[in-house]
Short mmCIF file of C-alpha atoms in Angstrom, two decimals:
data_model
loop_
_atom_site.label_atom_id
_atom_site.label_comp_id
_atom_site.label_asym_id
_atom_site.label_seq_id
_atom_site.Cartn_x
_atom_site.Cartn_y
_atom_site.Cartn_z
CA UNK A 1 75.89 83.89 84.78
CA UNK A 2 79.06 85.89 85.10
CA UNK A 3 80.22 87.74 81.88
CA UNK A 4 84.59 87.45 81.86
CA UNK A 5 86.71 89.94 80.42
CA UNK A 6 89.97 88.27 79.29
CA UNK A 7 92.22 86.86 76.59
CA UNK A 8 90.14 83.58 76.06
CA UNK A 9 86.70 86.01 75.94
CA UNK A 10 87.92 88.28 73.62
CA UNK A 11 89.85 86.83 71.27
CA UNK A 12 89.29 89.67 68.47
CA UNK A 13 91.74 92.98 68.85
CA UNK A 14 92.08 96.33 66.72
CA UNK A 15 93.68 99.69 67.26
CA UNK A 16 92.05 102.73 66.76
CA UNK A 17 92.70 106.37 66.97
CA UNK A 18 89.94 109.11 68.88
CA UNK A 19 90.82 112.72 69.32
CA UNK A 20 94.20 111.84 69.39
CA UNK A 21 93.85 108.73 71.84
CA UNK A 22 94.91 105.75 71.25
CA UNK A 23 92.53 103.09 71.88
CA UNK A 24 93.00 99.10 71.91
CA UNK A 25 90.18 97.39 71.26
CA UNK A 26 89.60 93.41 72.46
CA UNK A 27 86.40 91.67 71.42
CA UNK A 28 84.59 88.36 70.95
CA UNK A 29 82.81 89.91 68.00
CA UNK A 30 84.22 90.85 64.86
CA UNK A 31 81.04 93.41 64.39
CA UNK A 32 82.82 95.47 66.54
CA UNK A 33 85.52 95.60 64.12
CA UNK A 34 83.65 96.73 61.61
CA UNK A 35 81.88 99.10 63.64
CA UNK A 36 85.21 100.69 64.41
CA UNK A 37 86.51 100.45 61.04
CA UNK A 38 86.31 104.39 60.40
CA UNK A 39 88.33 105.00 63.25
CA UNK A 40 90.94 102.72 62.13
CA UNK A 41 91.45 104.50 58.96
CA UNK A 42 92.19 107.90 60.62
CA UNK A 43 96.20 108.25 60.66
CA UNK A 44 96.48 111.91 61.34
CA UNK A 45 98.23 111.51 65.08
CA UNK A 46 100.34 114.91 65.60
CA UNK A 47 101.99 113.43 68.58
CA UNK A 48 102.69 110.33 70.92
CA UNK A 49 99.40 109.50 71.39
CA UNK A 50 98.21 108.21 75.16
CA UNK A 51 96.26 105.08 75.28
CA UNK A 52 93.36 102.99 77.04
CA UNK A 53 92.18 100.01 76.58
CA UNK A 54 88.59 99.03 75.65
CA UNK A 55 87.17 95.04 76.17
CA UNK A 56 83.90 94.84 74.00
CA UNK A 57 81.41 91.94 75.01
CA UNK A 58 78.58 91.34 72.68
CA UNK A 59 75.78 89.76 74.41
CA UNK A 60 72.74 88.38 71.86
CA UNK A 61 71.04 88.36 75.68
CA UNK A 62 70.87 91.89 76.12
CA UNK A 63 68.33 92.17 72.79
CA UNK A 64 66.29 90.79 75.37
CA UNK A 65 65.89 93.08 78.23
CA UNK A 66 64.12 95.65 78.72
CA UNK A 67 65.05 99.08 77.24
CA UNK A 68 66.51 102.25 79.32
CA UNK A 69 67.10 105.53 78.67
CA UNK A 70 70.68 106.83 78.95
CA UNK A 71 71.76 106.73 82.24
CA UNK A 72 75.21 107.41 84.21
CA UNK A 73 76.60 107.51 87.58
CA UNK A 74 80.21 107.91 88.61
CA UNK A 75 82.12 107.55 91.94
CA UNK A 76 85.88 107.89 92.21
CA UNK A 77 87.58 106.42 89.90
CA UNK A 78 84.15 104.27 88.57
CA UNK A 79 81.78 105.47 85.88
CA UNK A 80 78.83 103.33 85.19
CA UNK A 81 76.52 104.48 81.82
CA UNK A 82 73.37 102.53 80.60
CA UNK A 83 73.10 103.54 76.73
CA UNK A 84 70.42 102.63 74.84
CA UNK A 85 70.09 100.38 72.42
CA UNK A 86 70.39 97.96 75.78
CA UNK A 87 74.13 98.13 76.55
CA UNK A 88 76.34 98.77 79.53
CA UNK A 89 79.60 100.42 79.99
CA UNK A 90 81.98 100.83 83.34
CA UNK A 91 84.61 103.36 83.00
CA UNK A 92 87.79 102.93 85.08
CA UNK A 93 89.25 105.74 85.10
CA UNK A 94 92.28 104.96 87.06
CA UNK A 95 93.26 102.01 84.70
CA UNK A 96 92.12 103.91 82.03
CA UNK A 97 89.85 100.66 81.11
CA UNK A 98 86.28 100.42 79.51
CA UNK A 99 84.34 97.51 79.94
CA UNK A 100 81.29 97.31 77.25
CA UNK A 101 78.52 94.61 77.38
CA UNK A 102 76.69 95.36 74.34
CA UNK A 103 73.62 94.39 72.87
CA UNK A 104 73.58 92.40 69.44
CA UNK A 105 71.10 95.79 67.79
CA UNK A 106 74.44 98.32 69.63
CA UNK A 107 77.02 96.56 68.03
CA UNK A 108 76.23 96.50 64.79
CA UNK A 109 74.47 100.05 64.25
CA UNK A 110 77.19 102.13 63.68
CA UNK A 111 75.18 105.75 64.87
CA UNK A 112 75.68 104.28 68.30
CA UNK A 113 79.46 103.99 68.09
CA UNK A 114 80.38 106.89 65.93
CA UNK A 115 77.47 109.39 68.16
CA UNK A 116 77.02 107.60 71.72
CA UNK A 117 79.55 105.30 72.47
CA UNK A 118 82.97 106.66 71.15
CA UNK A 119 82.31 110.20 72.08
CA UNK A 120 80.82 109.13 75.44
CA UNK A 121 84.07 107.26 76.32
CA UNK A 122 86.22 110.11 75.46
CA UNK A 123 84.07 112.54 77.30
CA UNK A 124 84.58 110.05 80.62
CA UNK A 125 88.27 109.14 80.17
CA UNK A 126 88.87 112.58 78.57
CA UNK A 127 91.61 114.08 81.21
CA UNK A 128 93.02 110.73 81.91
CA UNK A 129 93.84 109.84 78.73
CA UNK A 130 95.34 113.36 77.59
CA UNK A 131 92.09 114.70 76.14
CA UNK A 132 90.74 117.49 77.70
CA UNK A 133 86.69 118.00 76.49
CA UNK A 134 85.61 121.59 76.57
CA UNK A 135 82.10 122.63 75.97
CA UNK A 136 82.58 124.65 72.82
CA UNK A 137 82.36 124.27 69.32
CA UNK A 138 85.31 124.63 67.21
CA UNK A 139 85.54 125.71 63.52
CA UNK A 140 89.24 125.84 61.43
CA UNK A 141 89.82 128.81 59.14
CA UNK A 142 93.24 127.91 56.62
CA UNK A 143 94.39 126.19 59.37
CA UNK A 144 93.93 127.94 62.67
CA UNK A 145 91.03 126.92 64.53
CA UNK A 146 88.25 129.15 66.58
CA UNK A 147 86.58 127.95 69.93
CA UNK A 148 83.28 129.32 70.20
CA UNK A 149 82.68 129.12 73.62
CA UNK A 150 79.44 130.38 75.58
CA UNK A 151 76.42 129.73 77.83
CA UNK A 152 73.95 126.77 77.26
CA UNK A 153 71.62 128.22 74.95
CA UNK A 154 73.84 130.72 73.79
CA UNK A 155 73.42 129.66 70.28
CA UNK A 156 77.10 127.84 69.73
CA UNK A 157 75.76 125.06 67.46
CA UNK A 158 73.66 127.54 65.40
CA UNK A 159 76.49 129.88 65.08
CA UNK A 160 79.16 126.62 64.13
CA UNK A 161 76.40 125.72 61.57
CA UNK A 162 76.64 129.48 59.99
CA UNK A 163 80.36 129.52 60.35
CA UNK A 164 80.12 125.63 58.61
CA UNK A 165 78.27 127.62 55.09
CA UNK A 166 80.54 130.33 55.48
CA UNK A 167 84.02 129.53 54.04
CA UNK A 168 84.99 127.60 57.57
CA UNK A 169 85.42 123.59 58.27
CA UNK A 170 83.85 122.60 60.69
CA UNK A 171 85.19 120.70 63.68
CA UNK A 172 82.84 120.70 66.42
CA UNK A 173 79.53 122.45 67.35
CA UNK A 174 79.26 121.31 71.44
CA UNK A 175 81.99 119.34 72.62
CA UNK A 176 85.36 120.06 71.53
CA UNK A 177 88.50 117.74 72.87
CA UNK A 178 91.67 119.80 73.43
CA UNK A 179 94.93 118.10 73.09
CA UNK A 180 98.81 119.15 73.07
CA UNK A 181 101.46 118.45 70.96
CA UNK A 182 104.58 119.59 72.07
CA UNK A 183 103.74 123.05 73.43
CA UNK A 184 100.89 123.28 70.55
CA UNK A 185 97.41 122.66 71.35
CA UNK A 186 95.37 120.61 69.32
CA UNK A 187 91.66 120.56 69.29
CA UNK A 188 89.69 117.29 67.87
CA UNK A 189 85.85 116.94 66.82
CA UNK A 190 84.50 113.57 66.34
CA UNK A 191 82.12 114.04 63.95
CA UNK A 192 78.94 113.95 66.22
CA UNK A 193 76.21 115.16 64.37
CA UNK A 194 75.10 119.00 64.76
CA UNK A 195 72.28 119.59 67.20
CA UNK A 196 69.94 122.55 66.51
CA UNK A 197 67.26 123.32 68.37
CA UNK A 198 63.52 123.45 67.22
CA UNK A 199 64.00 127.54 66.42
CA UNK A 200 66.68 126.86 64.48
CA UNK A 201 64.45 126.31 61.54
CA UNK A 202 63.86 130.12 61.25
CA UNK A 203 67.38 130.74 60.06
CA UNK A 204 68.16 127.33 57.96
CA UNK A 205 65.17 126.89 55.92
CA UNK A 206 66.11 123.68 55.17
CA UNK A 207 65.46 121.98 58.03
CA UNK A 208 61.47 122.10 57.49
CA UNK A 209 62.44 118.55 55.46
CA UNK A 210 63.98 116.69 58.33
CA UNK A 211 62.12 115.76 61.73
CA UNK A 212 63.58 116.85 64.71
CA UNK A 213 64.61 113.65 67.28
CA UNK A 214 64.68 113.22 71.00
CA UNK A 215 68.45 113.83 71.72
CA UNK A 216 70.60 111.63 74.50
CA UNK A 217 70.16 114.28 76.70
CA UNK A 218 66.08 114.54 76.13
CA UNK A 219 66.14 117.63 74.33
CA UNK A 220 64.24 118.03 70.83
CA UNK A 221 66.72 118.72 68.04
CA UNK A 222 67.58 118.44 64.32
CA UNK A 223 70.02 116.59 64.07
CA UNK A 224 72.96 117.27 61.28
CA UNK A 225 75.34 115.23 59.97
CA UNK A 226 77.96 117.47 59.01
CA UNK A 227 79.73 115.39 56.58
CA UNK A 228 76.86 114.70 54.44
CA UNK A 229 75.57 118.37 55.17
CA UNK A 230 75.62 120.04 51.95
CA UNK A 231 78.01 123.30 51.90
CA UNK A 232 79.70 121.73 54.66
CA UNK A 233 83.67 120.98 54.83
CA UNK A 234 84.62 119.28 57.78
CA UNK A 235 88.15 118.85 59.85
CA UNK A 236 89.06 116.43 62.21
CA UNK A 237 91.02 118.74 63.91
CA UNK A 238 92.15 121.99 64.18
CA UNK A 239 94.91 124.41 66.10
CA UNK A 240 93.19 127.06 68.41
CA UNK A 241 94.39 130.18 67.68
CA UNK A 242 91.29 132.46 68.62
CA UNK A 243 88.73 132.07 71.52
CA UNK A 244 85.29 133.43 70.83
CA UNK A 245 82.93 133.68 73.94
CA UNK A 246 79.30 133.94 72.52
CA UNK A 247 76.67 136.95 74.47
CA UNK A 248 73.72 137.21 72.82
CA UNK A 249 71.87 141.10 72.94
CA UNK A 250 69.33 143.21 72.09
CA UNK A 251 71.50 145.84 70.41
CA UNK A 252 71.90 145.11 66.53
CA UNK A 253 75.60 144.97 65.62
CA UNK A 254 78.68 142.53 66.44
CA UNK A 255 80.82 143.29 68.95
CA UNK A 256 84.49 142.34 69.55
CA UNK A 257 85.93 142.76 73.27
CA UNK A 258 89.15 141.74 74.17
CA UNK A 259 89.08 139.66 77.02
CA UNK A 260 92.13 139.04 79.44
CA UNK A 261 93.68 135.48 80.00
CA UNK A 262 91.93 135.51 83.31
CA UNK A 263 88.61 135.46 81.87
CA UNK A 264 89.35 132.69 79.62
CA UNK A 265 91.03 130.48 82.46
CA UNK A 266 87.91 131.27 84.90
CA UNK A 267 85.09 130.71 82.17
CA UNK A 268 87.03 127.03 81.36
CA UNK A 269 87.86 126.04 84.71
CA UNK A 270 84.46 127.18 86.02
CA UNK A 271 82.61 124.94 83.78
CA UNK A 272 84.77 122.27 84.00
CA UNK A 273 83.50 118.69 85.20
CA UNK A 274 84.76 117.88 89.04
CA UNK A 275 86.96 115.15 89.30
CA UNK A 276 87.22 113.24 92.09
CA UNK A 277 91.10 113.25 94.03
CA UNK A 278 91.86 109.92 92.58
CA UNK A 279 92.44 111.26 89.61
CA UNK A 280 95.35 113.56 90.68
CA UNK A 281 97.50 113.62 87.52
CA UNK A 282 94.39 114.31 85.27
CA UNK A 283 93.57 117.54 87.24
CA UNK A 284 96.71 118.93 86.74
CA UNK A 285 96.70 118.51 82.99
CA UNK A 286 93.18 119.82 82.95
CA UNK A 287 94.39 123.20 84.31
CA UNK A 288 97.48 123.40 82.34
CA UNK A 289 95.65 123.08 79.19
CA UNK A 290 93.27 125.07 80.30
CA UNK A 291 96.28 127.79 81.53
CA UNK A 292 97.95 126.85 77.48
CA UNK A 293 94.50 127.85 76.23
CA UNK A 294 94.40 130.99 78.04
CA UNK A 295 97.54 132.50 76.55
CA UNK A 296 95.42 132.05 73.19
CA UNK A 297 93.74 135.56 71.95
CA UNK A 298 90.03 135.70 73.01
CA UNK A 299 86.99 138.03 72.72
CA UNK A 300 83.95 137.85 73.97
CA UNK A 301 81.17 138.28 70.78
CA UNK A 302 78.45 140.17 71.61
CA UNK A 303 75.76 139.98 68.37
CA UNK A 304 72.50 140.94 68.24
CA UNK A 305 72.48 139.72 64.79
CA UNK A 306 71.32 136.61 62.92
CA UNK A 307 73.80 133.51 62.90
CA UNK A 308 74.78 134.01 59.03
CA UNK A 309 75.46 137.58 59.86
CA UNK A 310 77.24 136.71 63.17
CA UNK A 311 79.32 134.32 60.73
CA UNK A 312 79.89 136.79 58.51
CA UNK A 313 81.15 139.40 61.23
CA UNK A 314 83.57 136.80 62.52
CA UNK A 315 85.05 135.50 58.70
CA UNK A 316 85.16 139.47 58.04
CA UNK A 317 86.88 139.77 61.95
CA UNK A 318 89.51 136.99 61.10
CA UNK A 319 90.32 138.15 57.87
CA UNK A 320 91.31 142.08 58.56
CA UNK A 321 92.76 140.80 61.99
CA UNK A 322 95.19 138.55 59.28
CA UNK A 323 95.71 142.02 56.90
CA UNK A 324 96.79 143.56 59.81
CA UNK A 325 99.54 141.20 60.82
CA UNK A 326 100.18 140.49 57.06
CA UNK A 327 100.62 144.54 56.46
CA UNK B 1 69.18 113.05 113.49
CA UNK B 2 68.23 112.60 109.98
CA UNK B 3 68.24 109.28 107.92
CA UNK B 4 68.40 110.70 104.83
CA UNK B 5 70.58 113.22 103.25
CA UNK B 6 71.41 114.67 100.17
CA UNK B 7 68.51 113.01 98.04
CA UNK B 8 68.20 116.44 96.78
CA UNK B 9 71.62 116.46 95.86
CA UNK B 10 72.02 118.72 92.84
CA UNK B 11 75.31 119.91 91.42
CA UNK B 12 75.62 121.06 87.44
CA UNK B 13 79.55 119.72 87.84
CA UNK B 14 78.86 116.78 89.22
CA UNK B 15 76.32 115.00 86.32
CA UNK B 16 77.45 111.69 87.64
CA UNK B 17 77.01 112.09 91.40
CA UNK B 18 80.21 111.74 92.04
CA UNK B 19 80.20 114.15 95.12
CA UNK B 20 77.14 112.83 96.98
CA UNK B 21 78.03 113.23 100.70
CA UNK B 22 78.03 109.87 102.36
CA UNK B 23 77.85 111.29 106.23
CA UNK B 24 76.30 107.88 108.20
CA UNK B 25 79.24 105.51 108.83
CA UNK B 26 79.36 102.26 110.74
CA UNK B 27 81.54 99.24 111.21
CA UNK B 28 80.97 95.59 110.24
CA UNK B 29 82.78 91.91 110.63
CA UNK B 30 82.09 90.53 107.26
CA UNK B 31 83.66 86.54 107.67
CA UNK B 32 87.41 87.64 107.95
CA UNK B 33 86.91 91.50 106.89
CA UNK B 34 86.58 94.49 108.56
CA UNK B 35 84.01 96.71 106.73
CA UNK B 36 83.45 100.26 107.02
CA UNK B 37 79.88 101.29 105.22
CA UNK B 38 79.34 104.76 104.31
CA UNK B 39 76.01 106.11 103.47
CA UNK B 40 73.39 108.86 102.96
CA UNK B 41 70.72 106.99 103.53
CA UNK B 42 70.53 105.36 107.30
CA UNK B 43 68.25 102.56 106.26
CA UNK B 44 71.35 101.01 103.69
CA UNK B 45 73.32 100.19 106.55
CA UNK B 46 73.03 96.50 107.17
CA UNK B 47 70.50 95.07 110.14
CA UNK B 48 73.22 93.11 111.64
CA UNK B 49 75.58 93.69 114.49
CA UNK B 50 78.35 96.11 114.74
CA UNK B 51 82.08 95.75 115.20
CA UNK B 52 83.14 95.75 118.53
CA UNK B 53 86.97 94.56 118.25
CA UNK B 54 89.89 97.21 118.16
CA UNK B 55 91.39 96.23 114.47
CA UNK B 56 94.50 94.35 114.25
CA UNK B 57 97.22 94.98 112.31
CA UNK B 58 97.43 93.90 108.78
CA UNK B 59 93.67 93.03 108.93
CA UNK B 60 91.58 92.72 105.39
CA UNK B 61 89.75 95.79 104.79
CA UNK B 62 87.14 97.15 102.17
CA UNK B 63 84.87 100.02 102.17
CA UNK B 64 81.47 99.86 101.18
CA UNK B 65 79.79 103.25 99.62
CA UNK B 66 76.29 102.89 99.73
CA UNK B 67 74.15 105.76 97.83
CA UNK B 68 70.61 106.33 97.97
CA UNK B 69 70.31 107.31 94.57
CA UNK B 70 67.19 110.28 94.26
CA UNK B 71 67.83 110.32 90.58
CA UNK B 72 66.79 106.78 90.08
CA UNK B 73 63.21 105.66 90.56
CA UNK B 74 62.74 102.17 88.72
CA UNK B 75 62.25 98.58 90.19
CA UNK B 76 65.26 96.02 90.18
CA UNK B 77 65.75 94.65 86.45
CA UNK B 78 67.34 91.35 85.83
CA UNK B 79 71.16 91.54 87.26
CA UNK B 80 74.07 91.62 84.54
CA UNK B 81 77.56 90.29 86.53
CA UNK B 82 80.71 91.08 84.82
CA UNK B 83 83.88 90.63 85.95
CA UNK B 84 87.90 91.46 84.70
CA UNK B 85 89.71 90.24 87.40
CA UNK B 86 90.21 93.45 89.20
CA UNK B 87 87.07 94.88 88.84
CA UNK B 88 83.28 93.04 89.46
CA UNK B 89 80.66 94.89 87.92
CA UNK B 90 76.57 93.92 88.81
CA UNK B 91 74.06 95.99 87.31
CA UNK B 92 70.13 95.28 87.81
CA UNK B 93 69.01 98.00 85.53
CA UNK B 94 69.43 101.90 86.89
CA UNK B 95 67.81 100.95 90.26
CA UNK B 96 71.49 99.17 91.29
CA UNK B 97 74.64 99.75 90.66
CA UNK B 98 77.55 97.52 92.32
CA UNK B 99 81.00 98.04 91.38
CA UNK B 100 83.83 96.02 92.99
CA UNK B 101 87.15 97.45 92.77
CA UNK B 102 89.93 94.22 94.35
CA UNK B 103 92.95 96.49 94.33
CA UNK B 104 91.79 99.66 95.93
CA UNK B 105 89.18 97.01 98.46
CA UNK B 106 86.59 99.20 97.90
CA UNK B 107 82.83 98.52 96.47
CA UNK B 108 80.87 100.80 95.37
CA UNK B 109 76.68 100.90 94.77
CA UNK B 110 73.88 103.61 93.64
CA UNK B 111 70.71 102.06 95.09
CA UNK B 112 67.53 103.45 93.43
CA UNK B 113 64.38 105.11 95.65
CA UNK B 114 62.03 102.13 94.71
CA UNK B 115 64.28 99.79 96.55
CA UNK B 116 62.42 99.13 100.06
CA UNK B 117 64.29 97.92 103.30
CA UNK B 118 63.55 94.55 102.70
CA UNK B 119 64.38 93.74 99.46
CA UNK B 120 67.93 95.47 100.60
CA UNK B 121 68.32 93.78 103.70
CA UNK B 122 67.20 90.58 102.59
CA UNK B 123 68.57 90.14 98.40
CA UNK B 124 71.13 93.52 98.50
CA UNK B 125 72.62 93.03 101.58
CA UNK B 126 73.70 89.33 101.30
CA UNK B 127 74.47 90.03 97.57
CA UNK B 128 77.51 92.86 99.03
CA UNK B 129 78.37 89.75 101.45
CA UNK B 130 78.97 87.58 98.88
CA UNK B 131 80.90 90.22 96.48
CA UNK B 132 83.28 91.05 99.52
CA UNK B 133 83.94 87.76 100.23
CA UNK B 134 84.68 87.33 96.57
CA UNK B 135 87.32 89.70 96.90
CA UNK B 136 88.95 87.90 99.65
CA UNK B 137 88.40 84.25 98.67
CA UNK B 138 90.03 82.66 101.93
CA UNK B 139 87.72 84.43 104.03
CA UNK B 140 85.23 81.83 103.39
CA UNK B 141 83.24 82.07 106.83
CA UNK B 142 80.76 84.70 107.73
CA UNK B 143 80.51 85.94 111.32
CA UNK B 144 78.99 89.54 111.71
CA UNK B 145 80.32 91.20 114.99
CA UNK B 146 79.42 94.46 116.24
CA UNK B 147 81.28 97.87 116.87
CA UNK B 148 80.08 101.43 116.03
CA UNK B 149 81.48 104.68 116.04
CA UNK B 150 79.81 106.03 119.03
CA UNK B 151 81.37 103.09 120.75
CA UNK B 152 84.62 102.93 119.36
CA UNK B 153 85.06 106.90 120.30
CA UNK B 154 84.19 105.91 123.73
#
């Protein structure tokens, strides 16, 4: 049988806002609506936002097949992803369109839209839908935001969840979706919960009470969600004003280096996802948020310290660096 | 020359495979359209006869991209068919991957290692058929005609 996608299918529609995208939602299921309801409710949109369009099928059938691990492949302008609980999802990233077949189990669990599916989709449409995602985690501070970017394994998500008890919001601890509005960038978290790794437990005590879970990605990690993390504020967003490139050492101490706008531009473009020429437009505002974000002050951290006391070096950092432009 | 290539295809800015080189190319008469198939793998390009006419202007056209996907071990699982119009989707769990795009007359699939030559030739194979003939619905009658590259470079 051959699943449609049109007006008569999905007769349900909703608007929602993601990291500043605008997303129309069409649906023959009014769980979906519900799912999305949290999304709905966030009104915060600094500027015009650009849209895409998302056509939800729910599919009582899919309960019924057999169960797959996440899975994507992408060529051109096509993305395909497999996400578990037993749904499918093509990206097209020229028409900026999604087209979900979920299960009856997806729909309704709302883990899978707020920490698989939504931040999935703007991870995939990302560039093409004026969202640029950079692998970094973001914290605010009174307003201006810090990227903490780094290595895999660097510790970014253990450092974001010692920044989080230590007087900052947080915003993001891995992926991070940088925005503009006007000639101000804007970076967006989506709530996704906080993924430490197994170690982690040596420096938050607290995480001997929760069992770690096999992540998307296969790792082993506790899993945090930040807004019912206690001594947590969150943000949905923040303003980059600082760039923070995480080096862990030997050497006891936290250092501060200046780093040129070269560096920054390099480490971001050099880690960036390759798009394929298709998608023309999106490459060029990839690299001129990613030349916006360079202008932006940026160190490279090198701690041999703890994560509290690495937080506590940076809150300490931020604060004289604000006495000094106060004085 | 090799039949395979880039099964070990590995690039940590290319998650999706996007980049896979597709270096085996051959032409086909599919009905009314002219097909060019692009492939890694030497044993995804279809058993029957090659092009052998000079195309004519304002002929129908699509591209095939067929990729031996290294990454994707399982058996075929019960085929999902979705379609908006523009796009035609078939999925039969992570071994295949078929994505039709109408506009751009191009069709796209991952096929996964477990897939033998026969169940491609025989099920895969006529499956693409029908999906480009979907995308030109006039072209109703299938006649496969010969015409490679070797040949067509003289």
């Amino acid at each position: 049988m051959m699943l449609k996608f049109n007006r008569q299918t999905l007769p349900f529609h909703a608007e929602f806002l993601i990291a500043g995208a605008r997303c129309l939602i069409a649906t023959n299921s009014t769980d979906v609506l519900e799912s999305t309801a949290r999304w709905r409710t966030k009104t915060r949109q600094p500027h015009r936002a650009a849209s895409f369009e998302m056509e939800v099928l729910v599919d009582s059938a899919m309960d019924n097949t057999a169960h797959s691990a996440s899975f994507f492949r992408g060529h051109r302008h096509l993305v395909f992803a497999m996400l578990p609980p037993r749904s499918v999802v093509t990206y097209d990233l020229l028409r900026r369109r999604v087209h979900a077949v979920l299960s009856a189990a997806a729909v309704r669990d709302r883990s899978f839209w707020n920490n698989v599916l939504l931040p999935i989709t703007i991870g995939v449409l990302g560039t093409t839908v004026g969202v640029v995602p950079l692998h970094s985690a973001c914290l605010d501070h009174n307003g201006s935001g810090v990227l903490v970017a780094g290595a895999s394994g660097a510790g970014k998500s253990t450092l974001a969840a010692a920044l989080a008890r230590c007087g900052f919001s947080f915003v993001s601890d891995d992926w991070t979706y940088i925005s503009k509005d006007g000639s101000t960038l804007v970076a967006y978290g989506l709530s996704a919960p906080v993924k430490l790794l197994p170690d982690s437990v040596r420096f938050f005590p607290y995480l001997k009470d929760i069992a770690p879970r096999r992540t998307l990605n296969g790792e082993l990690a506790y899993e945090i969600d930040p807004s019912r993390a206690t001594g947590f504020s969150v943000n949905y967003m923040s303003y980059p004003r600082r760039v923070l490139f995480l080096e862990r050492t030997l050497k006891p101490g936290c250092d501060f280096v200046p780093c040129r706008s070269e560096y920054v531009r390099e480490f971001f473009e050099k880690s960036a996802e390759r798009l394929p020429n298709e998608l023309i437009e999106a490459k060029a505002f990839r690299r001129g948020i990613i030349q916006t974000l360079s202008s932006v002050p940026a160190w490279i951290l090198r701690t041999g310290e703890s994560p509290q006391r690495t937080a506590e070096a940076i809150r300490d950092f931020i604060l004289e660096a604000r006495d000094d432009a106060t004085a | 020359m090799p039949q395979l290539e880039s099964l070990d295809y590995a690039d940590p800015l290319d998650l999706l495979r996007r980049f896979i080189p597709t270096p085996f190319k051959a032409l086909y008469r599919i009905g009314a359209v002219r097909v060019t198939v692009k492939t890694n793998d030497i044993t995804l390009l279809p058993v029957f006869p090659l092009e052998v006419d000079r195309e004519v202007l304002g002929e129908r056209r699509l591209e095939w991209r067929l990729i031996r996907d290294a990454g994707s071990p399982d058996l075929l699982g019960p085929p999902l068919l979705m379609t908006s119009g523009i796009l035609t989707i078939v999925t039969m769990g992570p071994a295949c991957l078929i994505g039709v795009d109408h506009e751009q007359r191009e069709l796209l699939a991952f096929i996964g290692t477990a897939i033998d030559a026969r169940t491609h030739q025989e099920f895969l194979i006529p499956l693409l058929c029908q999906l480009t003939n979907d995308v030109f619905p006039a072209s109703a009658s299938m006649r496969f005609t010969a015409h490679d590259e070797a040949s067509e470079n003289g």
